[in-house]
Amino acid sequence: MASEPRVIVVGGGLAGLAASVRVAEAGVAVDLFSMVPVKRSHSVCAQGGINACTEPVRQEGFSEYDHFDETLYGGDFLNHQPPVYEMTHWAPRIIDLLDRMGVPFDRTSEGFLDRRYFGGSVFRRTHFTGASTGQQLLYGLDEQTRRYETQGKVTKHEFWEFLWPVVDPDGVCRGIVAQDMRTMEVKSFRADAVVMATGGCGLIFGKSTMSVICTGGAASRCYQAGAWLGNPEMIQVHPTAIPGEDKCRLMSESARGEGGRVWLPGIQDENGDWKPHPDAGRHPNEIPEDERYYVLEEMYSTYGPTKRHGNLVSRDVATRGIFFAVQQGFGIGGGKMAYLDITHLPADTKEKLAAILEIYEKFTGDDPRHVPMKIFPAVHYSMGGLYAIYETEQEPKPKFLTDLLPDDAGQQKDPSKPAHPGMVQGSHYNMMTNVKGLYALGEVNFSYHGATRLGANALLSCIFDGLFCGLGIANYAREMAKHDAAADVDAAVFDAVVKQETDKSDRFIATVDAADEGVNPYELHRKLGEIMTEELTVVRTQEGMKRALDIVRGYIADYQNIKLGDQGHWTNQNLSFTRALGDMLIYAEAMLLAGIDRKESRGCHYCSDQDGRNDEKYMKTAVCQYDPATGQHAVKWEDVPIPLIEPRIRDYGGKKKETKVTVKPELATAADPGEDRNNPDPV
Ligand SMILES: Cc1cc2nc3c(=O)[nH]c(=O)nc-3n(C[C@H](O)[C@H](O)[C@H](O)COP(=O)(O)OP(=O)(O)OC[C@H]3O[C@@H](n4cnc5c(N)ncnc54)[C@H](O)[C@@H]3O)c2cc1C
């Protein structure tokens, strides 16, 4: 029986809000779920900016295609090209839209949108609002969401935790089961499409720059329910953060984008080579200019318009530059820190960075306007996530879904026109996972950023995902509501998942009174974070990842003996965290398995025991599939389509040792006889 279509959006960050606005605008009702008030979603922490090749950028001679190309180069060509093409070409329109919505972007004195440099780019295409861009964007989209809320098209469910997707016996997602985090009531909700916009999974690494709710628990639950993961091993370590006891706090790339420089105490020998300074513990303001080793500028001196642009190489490259220098003994006072220096910048430039400078001052007590900041790399972003597909005019439809979907509501192709290189607007397929009716948008989606995300591309991918793919989601929900509505699905399908989740909660609560000591969830989480940080961050090896896998499997066994400290039936945070910990462990196992299987170095997946990038074997997505019956993961390899830009060697003008890059034979052209296989790679 036909019914009114409904879409559930899980997540009220930028991706979730953008999707809600777009779906509601298309006339379909939205139920929006978030663990925290949407304005406290992690997106609020984003600092530096959002990329787009707007008109002022074009006037400087750069195009959307340059943005597209830099994004692929940054991602070491593991990105899916059609979505990136579409995203970079929609970016200027997105900035215009946000501007019209009232986001207070910084402007030049002539009234043009101001822009700053950012990592992995040689042109200024990062739009910003001081250094609190995420907050301004989130508040802007929240206002739009409220507009639809007052019209009854969006219903917000804040403080509700998504527990499990409801997937019917035919494999179609029909809704979700969620828990009210105040009353602890577990309940099911029906929908014709479900959107996961639940962000990243940095908490798997214990301390990261992400918020403490970024556990990846929601993605892991979808994974355990049958959705696949793409490239879960790809985790970004940001070069500049303040390590803290509780978490790491980001010092945004905007500091370097505005002219900040990274340096270490050093001394040059007679050959001009830098050595660690014997007196590395002096106050930084006492260290003279010729005893400052500007490590990234020295290593990547030819990357950008000036030597100082070396500070802005892609994040994985900058992180390794700092990390290895510290390993060689250059660290401040011989320890694990480097300087990020903005003291030389003019006062008005410092003012643009005020939001992050205040964070630094608050947590360290030093005023970074006058004293160089002490920083070190920290886990920051998940490039991998839920596997999702998309429709293009060039590629045939994904085979495994063609039988399942109703009529395609995507745009009809005009045979007289050349194929559009991006995604088909309005298609049901765009960012649908392998589970029919379950979508993945924003950081939880794996498609856009390959093996390293460029700074300021995350906010763009979140908003683009919501605004562009929202239309296809509304189309799909409408079709389903007409022919095969969630409202008609047998209640038993929902009740079974409610029971599964209620039983799970009851089992945890029962551990409080159990006689044995049990395992402390916070202690187990600390240990998980330590081993994952040790073996799956900046430098990886087969031996290390296998060791971590054994240990994580031991933790999965320990988890069976977990013990809660709180049996409260009101806002039981202990329960929520412990449940997510089990999901983090399974996600961690998938990350390690994919990492072990990817026997190459690519982007953030730098393996000191592998011989460079291997396009012949690994220009592929690691697709992880989970079997809940056995608890086993399978890692399958799927070719990354290369319809537009052929992969090339990534070096950022580096002048370090040479490394091998093996290319697929069909990509080695006549003009490229193969000597490029031994090319300079920075690290
Ligand atoms: C400190 C910092 C600074 C950054 N600065 C920039 C920048 O300048 N530019 C840039 O491009 N990128 C930046 N990033 C990255 C960017 O902020 C994120 O990738 C992006 O905000 C993620 O948005 P999202 O909508 O996907 O998820 P989030 O904003 O993380 O939102 C996730 C949502 O899902 C909800 N949720 C999660 N689990 C559940 C569950 N189980 N049940 C119910 N709800 C759930 C949460 O409540 C939340 O509403 C930064 C990241 C960090 C850590």
XYZ file of C-alpha atoms and ligand atoms in Angstrom:
736
model
C 0.000 0.000 0.000
C 1.392 3.431 -0.926
C 2.317 5.641 2.012
C 3.974 8.988 2.723
C 7.724 8.553 2.207
C 10.042 9.050 5.200
C 13.815 9.211 5.447
C 15.848 8.653 8.599
C 19.093 10.595 8.863
C 21.420 9.396 11.604
C 23.853 12.181 12.450
C 23.409 15.919 12.851
C 26.861 17.066 11.734
C 27.360 18.861 8.436
C 26.605 15.785 6.327
C 23.440 14.911 8.252
C 22.112 18.472 8.316
C 22.849 19.036 4.630
C 21.049 15.777 3.778
C 18.086 16.659 5.982
C 17.711 20.054 4.357
C 17.933 18.615 0.831
C 15.537 15.720 1.445
C 13.029 18.005 3.179
C 13.352 20.542 0.382
C 12.500 17.752 -2.067
C 9.274 17.261 -0.103
C 10.100 14.088 1.844
C 9.747 13.958 5.646
C 12.927 13.458 7.686
C 13.559 11.973 11.130
C 16.949 13.262 12.256
C 18.753 11.343 15.029
C 21.798 12.491 16.933
C 23.526 11.342 20.117
C 24.276 14.949 20.964
C 22.400 18.182 20.192
C 23.128 18.672 16.506
C 24.970 21.926 17.183
C 27.436 19.961 19.342
C 28.222 17.471 16.565
C 31.902 17.054 15.909
C 31.698 19.275 12.779
C 31.523 22.218 15.155
C 35.237 21.699 15.906
C 36.389 22.188 12.314
C 38.701 25.120 12.154
C 40.546 25.976 8.996
C 38.147 26.149 6.079
C 36.363 24.665 3.095
C 37.763 24.334 -0.410
C 36.248 25.622 -3.612
C 37.456 27.123 -6.830
C 35.195 30.198 -6.722
C 35.396 33.167 -9.093
C 38.323 34.948 -7.361
C 40.285 31.679 -7.606
C 39.469 31.350 -11.288
C 40.674 34.886 -11.826
C 44.030 33.784 -10.465
C 44.181 31.141 -13.216
C 43.034 27.991 -11.424
C 40.015 25.865 -12.205
C 37.787 23.270 -10.576
C 39.795 20.734 -12.537
C 42.950 21.777 -10.646
C 41.081 21.214 -7.386
C 39.974 17.810 -8.688
C 43.520 16.927 -9.711
C 45.075 18.044 -6.398
C 42.507 15.982 -4.496
C 43.428 12.820 -6.398
C 47.140 13.532 -6.102
C 46.704 14.066 -2.357
C 44.770 10.802 -2.057
C 47.561 8.946 -3.892
C 44.932 8.126 -6.564
C 42.871 5.782 -4.432
C 39.917 8.192 -4.503
C 36.903 7.420 -6.680
C 37.242 9.915 -9.508
C 33.601 10.580 -10.561
C 32.449 11.619 -7.059
C 35.554 13.783 -6.613
C 34.987 15.364 -10.026
C 31.384 16.145 -9.121
C 32.280 17.448 -5.672
C 35.006 19.798 -6.860
C 32.793 21.144 -9.630
C 29.882 21.767 -7.265
C 32.127 23.365 -4.652
C 31.820 26.981 -5.868
C 28.028 26.680 -5.976
C 28.065 25.294 -2.439
C 30.061 28.281 -1.193
C 27.622 30.633 -2.944
C 24.711 28.854 -1.311
C 26.290 28.965 2.154
C 27.093 32.615 1.645
C 23.450 33.297 0.798
C 22.394 31.336 3.874
C 24.336 33.851 5.930
C 27.554 31.993 6.788
C 29.898 34.877 7.690
C 32.843 33.988 5.433
C 35.860 36.257 5.838
C 36.141 38.839 3.087
C 38.914 40.950 1.666
C 38.837 44.724 2.062
C 37.293 44.900 -1.447
C 34.457 42.664 -0.326
C 35.524 39.505 -2.169
C 35.487 36.154 -0.399
C 38.858 35.795 1.283
C 40.855 32.595 0.829
C 43.907 31.033 2.389
C 46.454 28.454 1.353
C 45.951 24.957 2.719
C 47.770 21.626 2.586
C 48.326 19.850 -0.710
C 47.525 22.872 -2.833
C 49.541 25.479 -4.668
C 46.662 27.936 -4.949
C 44.526 29.776 -2.436
C 41.156 28.086 -2.564
C 40.240 27.582 1.090
C 37.330 29.743 2.231
C 37.050 30.348 5.940
C 35.454 32.158 8.799
C 38.418 32.976 11.021
C 39.493 29.646 12.459
C 36.043 28.427 13.473
C 34.669 27.548 10.041
C 32.942 24.328 11.100
C 30.945 26.101 13.781
C 29.707 28.791 11.390
C 28.753 26.242 8.732
C 26.999 24.010 11.250
C 25.032 26.867 12.711
C 24.099 28.039 9.204
C 22.777 24.601 8.212
C 21.084 24.146 11.580
C 19.081 27.318 10.908
C 17.909 25.884 7.599
C 17.007 22.616 9.318
C 14.972 24.522 11.892
C 13.093 26.210 9.068
C 11.949 22.763 7.872
C 11.353 21.702 11.464
C 8.825 24.485 11.944
C 7.116 23.358 8.733
C 6.868 19.826 10.145
C 9.149 18.345 7.468
C 12.034 17.539 9.828
C 11.651 15.940 13.258
C 14.756 16.045 15.433
C 15.515 13.229 17.866
C 18.453 14.573 19.863
C 20.023 12.394 22.584
C 18.937 9.272 20.714
C 21.598 6.700 19.964
C 21.375 4.639 16.787
C 21.832 0.996 17.768
C 21.206 -1.123 14.676
C 19.775 -0.874 11.160
C 16.588 -2.852 10.523
C 17.267 -4.965 7.437
C 14.434 -7.195 6.209
C 14.889 -10.809 5.043
C 15.341 -9.544 1.436
C 18.293 -7.438 2.523
C 16.470 -4.078 2.292
C 16.983 -1.471 5.008
C 13.600 -0.516 6.488
C 14.503 1.676 9.440
C 16.551 1.691 12.612
C 16.466 0.749 16.256
C 17.594 3.523 18.602
C 17.817 4.231 22.305
C 16.705 7.352 24.126
C 19.847 8.259 26.059
C 17.805 9.835 28.858
C 15.138 7.230 29.573
C 17.133 4.323 28.021
C 14.018 3.257 26.099
C 14.856 1.108 23.045
C 12.541 1.666 20.104
C 12.257 1.012 16.374
C 11.593 3.631 13.678
C 10.475 2.916 10.134
C 11.820 4.655 7.042
C 11.962 4.156 3.292
C 15.639 5.139 3.296
C 18.213 5.416 6.066
C 21.192 7.755 5.874
C 24.242 7.186 8.031
C 26.093 10.481 8.579
C 27.791 9.466 11.792
C 31.302 10.830 11.261
C 34.731 9.337 11.909
C 36.206 6.695 14.198
C 39.245 8.336 15.828
C 38.416 6.963 19.286
C 39.647 3.557 18.122
C 43.085 5.121 18.520
C 42.352 6.281 22.057
C 43.484 9.855 21.778
C 42.851 11.794 18.591
C 41.846 15.280 17.532
C 38.273 14.056 17.111
C 35.480 14.478 19.635
C 34.939 11.757 22.204
C 31.744 10.557 20.515
C 33.661 9.720 17.302
C 33.851 6.024 18.118
C 32.871 4.629 14.722
C 30.345 2.555 16.681
C 27.455 3.338 14.332
C 29.455 2.401 11.223
C 30.628 -0.781 12.888
C 27.045 -1.750 13.714
C 26.093 -1.352 10.044
C 29.158 -3.413 9.145
C 28.107 -6.175 11.498
C 24.607 -6.023 9.996
C 25.909 -6.621 6.457
C 27.173 -3.286 5.089
C 30.738 -3.356 3.782
C 33.680 -1.172 4.738
C 35.956 0.461 2.154
C 39.645 1.074 2.901
C 39.243 1.038 6.691
C 43.055 0.976 7.045
C 43.284 4.557 5.761
C 43.527 6.769 8.836
C 44.981 10.236 8.675
C 47.529 11.482 11.176
C 47.569 15.290 11.200
C 51.029 16.855 11.512
C 50.214 19.540 14.075
C 48.309 18.863 17.287
C 48.851 19.527 20.989
C 49.111 16.188 22.754
C 47.014 16.132 25.933
C 46.307 13.740 28.758
C 42.678 13.332 27.702
C 42.840 13.982 23.962
C 44.879 15.729 21.287
C 43.858 19.210 20.222
C 44.310 20.256 16.644
C 46.371 23.249 15.631
C 44.810 23.670 12.238
C 46.603 23.714 8.903
C 45.282 27.263 8.667
C 48.243 28.290 10.866
C 50.612 27.130 8.114
C 48.195 28.324 5.427
C 48.552 31.849 6.823
C 52.356 31.582 6.868
C 53.173 29.540 9.991
C 56.418 27.526 9.827
C 57.430 24.216 11.351
C 60.947 24.024 12.745
C 63.208 22.094 15.072
C 66.337 23.100 16.900
C 69.282 22.143 14.678
C 72.724 23.013 13.479
C 74.207 22.807 9.982
C 77.517 21.027 9.384
C 80.145 22.146 6.892
C 78.301 20.289 4.076
C 75.085 22.140 4.837
C 73.450 19.042 6.356
C 71.307 19.553 9.440
C 72.127 17.804 12.713
C 70.232 17.834 16.009
C 71.345 20.741 18.178
C 73.296 19.662 21.262
C 71.412 22.268 23.313
C 67.859 21.584 22.076
C 66.154 22.469 25.336
C 66.566 26.264 25.183
C 63.565 28.570 25.162
C 62.543 28.869 21.494
C 62.763 32.634 21.490
C 66.464 32.303 22.402
C 67.254 30.084 19.408
C 68.751 32.157 16.589
C 67.431 31.919 13.033
C 70.437 29.958 11.732
C 69.831 27.257 14.376
C 66.274 26.591 13.273
C 65.838 23.602 11.007
C 62.750 24.291 8.885
C 62.330 20.631 8.134
C 59.473 20.732 5.632
C 60.872 23.723 3.776
C 64.210 21.958 3.416
C 62.634 18.715 2.244
C 59.990 20.155 -0.098
C 61.576 23.403 -1.155
C 60.251 23.274 -4.743
C 56.661 22.298 -4.032
C 54.948 25.695 -4.189
C 55.469 29.286 -5.262
C 58.013 29.867 -2.480
C 60.296 27.656 -0.424
C 58.079 28.238 2.620
C 55.266 26.466 0.780
C 57.043 23.239 1.763
C 55.129 23.581 5.039
C 51.964 22.830 3.089
C 52.656 19.435 1.557
C 49.931 16.834 1.961
C 49.338 15.809 5.573
C 50.742 12.306 5.464
C 53.952 13.658 3.926
C 54.275 16.509 6.447
C 53.553 14.132 9.313
C 56.297 11.756 8.240
C 58.693 14.670 7.770
C 58.166 15.796 11.382
C 57.977 12.261 12.754
C 61.256 11.118 11.204
C 63.078 14.294 12.182
C 62.006 13.758 15.775
C 63.116 10.126 15.532
C 66.518 11.344 14.363
C 66.847 13.339 17.586
C 65.696 16.792 16.411
C 62.745 16.887 18.839
C 62.466 19.783 21.283
C 64.676 18.964 24.251
C 65.274 15.571 22.604
C 61.589 14.733 23.127
C 58.633 14.149 20.803
C 57.721 17.719 19.872
C 58.355 20.244 17.100
C 57.670 23.979 16.866
C 54.821 25.497 14.890
C 55.699 29.142 14.711
C 53.372 31.996 13.845
C 55.111 34.631 15.977
C 56.477 36.414 12.893
C 53.028 36.967 11.317
C 51.375 40.414 11.271
C 48.825 41.127 13.995
C 45.824 41.092 11.629
C 46.824 37.643 10.333
C 47.095 36.371 13.903
C 43.645 37.761 14.483
C 42.264 35.480 11.743
C 43.673 32.538 13.694
C 42.347 33.728 17.061
C 40.035 30.748 17.586
C 42.884 28.227 17.556
C 45.410 30.467 19.295
C 43.008 30.791 22.217
C 42.722 26.991 22.411
C 46.502 26.716 22.519
C 46.830 29.356 25.210
C 44.057 27.806 27.280
C 45.581 24.325 27.296
C 49.291 25.156 27.545
C 49.417 28.519 29.276
C 51.720 29.987 26.566
C 50.595 32.750 24.231
C 51.400 31.477 20.710
C 51.357 35.034 19.388
C 54.723 35.464 21.121
C 56.059 31.941 21.761
C 56.235 29.171 19.105
C 53.722 26.371 19.717
C 54.853 22.868 20.615
C 53.114 20.313 18.436
C 53.252 16.667 17.363
C 51.262 14.555 14.864
C 47.965 13.016 16.042
C 45.225 10.798 14.616
C 42.715 13.062 12.897
C 40.476 11.680 10.143
C 39.076 8.448 8.705
C 39.406 8.301 4.921
C 37.943 4.800 4.972
C 34.417 4.028 6.100
C 31.206 2.527 4.853
C 31.516 1.324 1.283
C 29.171 3.180 -1.072
C 28.389 3.206 -4.764
C 27.325 5.884 -7.240
C 25.986 6.142 -10.731
C 27.854 7.621 -13.683
C 26.998 7.910 -17.331
C 30.252 6.199 -18.190
C 30.186 3.093 -16.035
C 27.520 0.401 -16.164
C 25.327 0.242 -13.068
C 26.790 -1.819 -10.257
C 25.652 -5.361 -10.990
C 24.848 -6.478 -7.499
C 22.190 -3.810 -7.111
C 20.518 -3.608 -10.503
C 18.096 -6.401 -9.725
C 17.163 -4.932 -6.374
C 16.310 -1.365 -7.191
C 13.051 0.049 -8.459
C 13.033 2.201 -11.603
C 15.977 4.511 -11.712
C 14.919 8.099 -11.157
C 18.269 9.504 -12.312
C 18.470 11.958 -15.177
C 17.915 10.466 -18.598
C 21.035 10.565 -20.693
C 20.867 12.434 -23.961
C 22.787 10.197 -26.444
C 23.821 13.226 -28.501
C 25.824 14.635 -25.566
C 29.188 13.335 -24.378
C 29.052 11.344 -21.148
C 29.213 13.513 -18.032
C 32.382 12.595 -16.096
C 30.856 12.939 -12.623
C 27.851 11.362 -10.905
C 24.315 11.294 -12.268
C 22.265 13.846 -10.381
C 19.208 12.458 -8.642
C 20.248 8.809 -8.990
C 19.132 6.378 -6.286
C 22.571 4.852 -6.265
C 24.628 7.838 -5.193
C 26.302 6.881 -1.922
C 24.083 3.902 -1.251
C 25.942 1.178 0.613
C 25.755 -2.421 -0.574
C 22.626 -2.696 1.620
C 19.682 -1.457 -0.395
C 18.178 1.693 1.134
C 21.115 2.352 3.496
C 23.241 5.379 2.540
C 26.570 6.697 3.861
C 27.388 10.413 3.753
C 30.165 12.590 5.145
C 33.207 11.286 6.992
C 31.654 7.844 7.396
C 31.711 7.458 3.594
C 34.909 6.043 2.066
C 34.714 7.352 -1.526
C 36.282 10.784 -1.772
C 39.633 10.985 -0.066
C 41.601 7.899 -1.073
C 44.758 7.335 0.922
C 44.974 10.880 2.319
C 42.420 13.636 2.579
C 43.481 17.150 1.687
C 42.799 19.745 4.336
C 39.493 21.623 3.916
C 38.061 18.930 1.618
C 36.185 17.170 4.448
C 33.691 19.933 5.116
C 33.153 20.138 1.384
C 32.563 16.398 0.988
C 30.081 16.402 3.904
C 27.983 19.259 2.579
C 28.264 18.098 -1.031
C 27.219 14.561 -0.049
C 24.131 15.870 1.718
C 23.078 18.409 -0.883
C 23.921 16.413 -4.016
C 23.000 12.895 -2.904
C 19.998 14.051 -0.856
C 17.963 14.385 -4.032
C 18.605 10.764 -5.067
C 17.746 9.627 -1.540
C 14.427 11.495 -1.662
C 13.741 9.982 -5.108
C 14.488 6.496 -3.841
C 12.314 6.931 -0.730
C 9.423 8.159 -2.882
C 9.673 5.160 -5.197
C 9.839 2.761 -2.281
C 6.898 4.382 -0.501
C 4.852 3.956 -3.683
C 5.695 0.313 -4.405
C 7.244 -1.327 -1.388
C 6.750 0.912 1.653
C 8.502 0.447 4.994
C 5.117 1.142 6.567
C 3.892 -2.216 5.204
C 6.750 -4.324 6.529
C 5.749 -6.901 9.117
C 6.202 -5.584 12.678
C 8.068 -8.779 13.571
C 11.051 -7.563 11.493
C 11.377 -4.505 13.763
C 10.518 -6.321 16.989
C 13.335 -8.816 16.430
C 15.927 -6.023 16.321
C 14.393 -4.256 19.337
C 14.693 -7.532 21.243
C 18.275 -8.075 20.093
C 19.262 -4.627 21.365
C 17.223 -4.751 24.573
C 18.780 -8.116 25.420
C 22.215 -6.674 24.726
C 21.605 -3.721 27.092
C 20.215 -6.067 29.761
C 23.260 -8.303 29.501
C 25.577 -5.334 30.074
C 23.519 -4.018 32.997
C 23.525 -7.474 34.603
C 27.350 -7.430 34.740
C 27.245 -4.721 37.441
C 26.060 -7.244 40.036
C 28.162 -10.149 38.771
C 30.474 -11.624 41.376
C 33.649 -11.747 39.280
C 35.816 -8.686 38.817
C 35.421 -8.460 35.064
C 37.171 -6.173 32.599
C 37.021 -2.404 32.979
C 35.816 -0.935 29.634
C 37.813 2.286 29.997
C 40.997 0.374 30.722
C 40.394 -1.898 27.730
C 39.765 1.141 25.540
C 43.040 2.724 26.674
C 44.915 -0.431 25.715
C 43.157 -0.645 22.350
C 44.116 2.961 21.609
C 47.734 2.340 22.509
C 48.242 -0.682 20.288
C 46.394 0.869 17.348
C 48.432 4.067 17.648
C 51.622 2.057 17.900
C 51.041 -0.121 14.859
C 48.543 1.541 12.509
C 49.490 5.199 12.307
C 52.573 6.887 10.815
C 54.844 3.910 10.129
C 53.444 0.429 9.649
C 55.036 -2.962 9.199
C 53.673 -6.432 8.552
C 55.129 -7.633 11.821
C 53.657 -4.746 13.802
C 50.187 -4.974 12.286
C 50.092 -8.742 12.844
C 51.160 -8.242 16.446
C 48.389 -5.656 16.867
C 45.869 -8.027 15.294
C 46.741 -10.775 17.797
C 46.437 -8.321 20.664
C 43.134 -6.869 19.443
C 41.759 -10.394 19.080
C 42.768 -10.977 22.690
C 40.862 -7.823 23.640
C 37.808 -9.093 21.769
C 37.980 -12.200 23.977
C 38.445 -10.004 27.082
C 35.424 -7.972 26.069
C 33.211 -10.996 26.635
C 34.047 -10.497 30.317
C 33.391 -6.756 30.410
C 31.873 -5.275 33.562
C 29.897 -2.053 33.836
C 30.098 0.208 36.868
C 26.652 1.761 36.478
C 23.315 -0.024 36.282
C 21.279 3.193 36.168
C 18.170 3.374 34.025
C 18.655 7.061 33.347
C 21.371 8.526 31.072
C 23.675 5.552 31.488
C 26.799 6.777 29.656
C 28.733 3.778 30.889
C 26.417 1.491 28.931
C 26.632 3.573 25.768
C 30.433 3.681 25.848
C 30.842 -0.012 26.651
C 28.541 -1.017 23.828
C 30.508 1.201 21.414
C 33.765 -0.319 22.647
C 32.690 -3.749 21.391
C 31.972 -2.174 18.011
C 35.310 -0.356 17.994
C 37.136 -3.637 18.554
C 35.491 -5.221 15.522
C 36.218 -2.136 13.420
C 39.838 -2.200 14.599
C 40.151 -5.819 13.505
C 38.917 -4.901 10.007
C 41.379 -1.984 9.828
C 44.289 -4.233 10.701
C 43.261 -7.008 8.327
C 42.989 -4.579 5.414
C 46.292 -2.963 6.445
C 48.054 -6.313 6.541
C 46.649 -7.295 3.151
C 47.650 -4.037 1.470
C 51.290 -4.853 0.828
C 52.438 -1.487 -0.461
C 53.027 2.074 0.738
C 50.333 4.518 -0.339
C 49.410 7.836 1.252
C 48.894 7.431 4.983
C 49.476 3.683 4.650
C 53.261 4.025 4.807
C 54.892 0.640 5.350
C 58.607 0.744 6.033
C 58.915 -2.893 4.956
C 57.253 -2.434 1.538
C 58.771 -1.298 -1.696
C 56.752 1.848 -2.484
C 53.362 2.146 -4.134
C 52.201 -0.799 -6.185
C 49.527 0.254 -8.668
C 49.663 -3.034 -10.460
C 48.335 -4.903 -7.432
C 46.759 -2.302 -5.172
C 45.135 0.414 -7.233
C 42.178 -1.143 -5.485
C 39.701 -0.559 -2.708
C 40.015 -2.893 0.264
C 36.415 -4.067 0.715
C 35.819 -5.678 4.124
C 32.854 -7.969 4.686
C 31.827 -9.372 8.051
C 30.122 -12.644 8.826
C 28.249 -12.265 12.144
C 27.718 -16.018 12.407
C 31.436 -16.769 12.571
C 32.848 -13.379 13.568
C 35.150 -13.643 10.534
C 36.092 -10.775 8.208
C 36.872 -11.190 4.509
C 39.013 -8.610 2.699
C 38.252 -8.430 -1.021
C 39.942 -6.194 -3.559
C 38.001 -4.107 -6.043
C 39.600 -2.115 -8.885
C 39.455 1.657 -8.517
C 38.089 2.939 -11.835
C 40.367 5.488 -13.516
C 38.132 7.230 -16.050
C 39.751 10.662 -16.018
C 43.224 11.199 -14.587
C 45.931 8.583 -14.764
C 47.781 8.027 -11.538
C 51.208 9.568 -11.383
C 53.978 9.580 -8.853
C 53.426 11.798 -5.868
C 56.503 13.637 -4.643
C 55.550 17.243 -3.718
C 58.891 18.361 -5.081
C 60.681 16.239 -2.511
C 64.409 15.760 -2.780
C 64.823 12.644 -0.683
C 65.566 9.019 -1.410
C 64.132 7.259 -4.407
C 61.402 4.711 -4.119
C 59.816 2.284 -6.504
C 56.344 2.786 -7.891
C 54.964 -0.133 -9.837
C 52.321 0.897 -12.316
C 49.733 -1.226 -14.058
C 51.132 -2.120 -17.494
C 48.160 -0.488 -19.239
C 48.911 2.793 -17.480
C 52.533 2.933 -18.578
C 52.179 4.872 -21.839
C 54.644 5.061 -24.714
C 55.640 8.561 -23.641
C 56.285 7.193 -20.196
C 58.770 4.392 -20.818
C 59.073 3.374 -17.241
C 61.993 5.314 -15.835
C 59.398 7.045 -13.625
C 59.232 3.865 -11.601
C 62.255 5.080 -9.748
C 61.256 8.534 -8.752
C 61.905 10.683 -5.776
C 59.511 10.063 -2.953
C 59.854 12.243 0.093
C 59.818 9.638 2.759
C 39.696 19.426 15.207
C 39.262 19.197 13.793
C 39.279 20.253 12.881
C 38.867 20.052 11.579
N 38.919 21.097 10.691
C 38.516 20.899 9.410
C 38.559 21.961 8.467
O 38.942 23.079 8.764
N 38.156 21.693 7.208
C 37.708 20.466 6.818
O 37.342 20.295 5.665
N 37.638 19.452 7.717
C 38.020 19.640 8.984
N 37.962 18.602 9.871
C 37.251 17.355 9.498
C 35.744 17.603 9.582
O 35.464 18.395 10.703
C 34.935 16.303 9.709
O 35.358 15.381 8.758
C 33.464 16.590 9.504
O 33.031 17.642 10.323
C 32.618 15.344 9.747
O 31.275 15.698 9.607
P 30.145 14.591 9.590
O 28.864 15.294 9.351
O 30.513 13.492 8.677
O 30.174 13.985 11.050
P 30.155 14.678 12.495
O 30.198 16.141 12.456
O 31.183 13.962 13.278
O 28.736 14.301 13.027
C 28.407 12.975 13.374
C 26.999 12.970 13.866
O 26.600 11.623 14.048
C 25.980 11.490 15.307
N 26.186 10.112 15.750
C 27.324 9.392 15.770
N 27.079 8.151 16.225
C 25.762 8.100 16.476
C 24.890 7.097 16.977
N 25.322 5.885 17.286
N 23.592 7.405 17.145
C 23.106 8.643 16.841
N 23.893 9.617 16.363
C 25.186 9.350 16.185
C 26.616 12.537 16.190
O 25.776 12.881 17.254
C 26.778 13.669 15.188
O 25.585 14.408 15.119
C 38.418 18.779 11.175
C 38.422 17.721 12.070
C 38.868 17.909 13.358
C 38.954 16.736 14.270
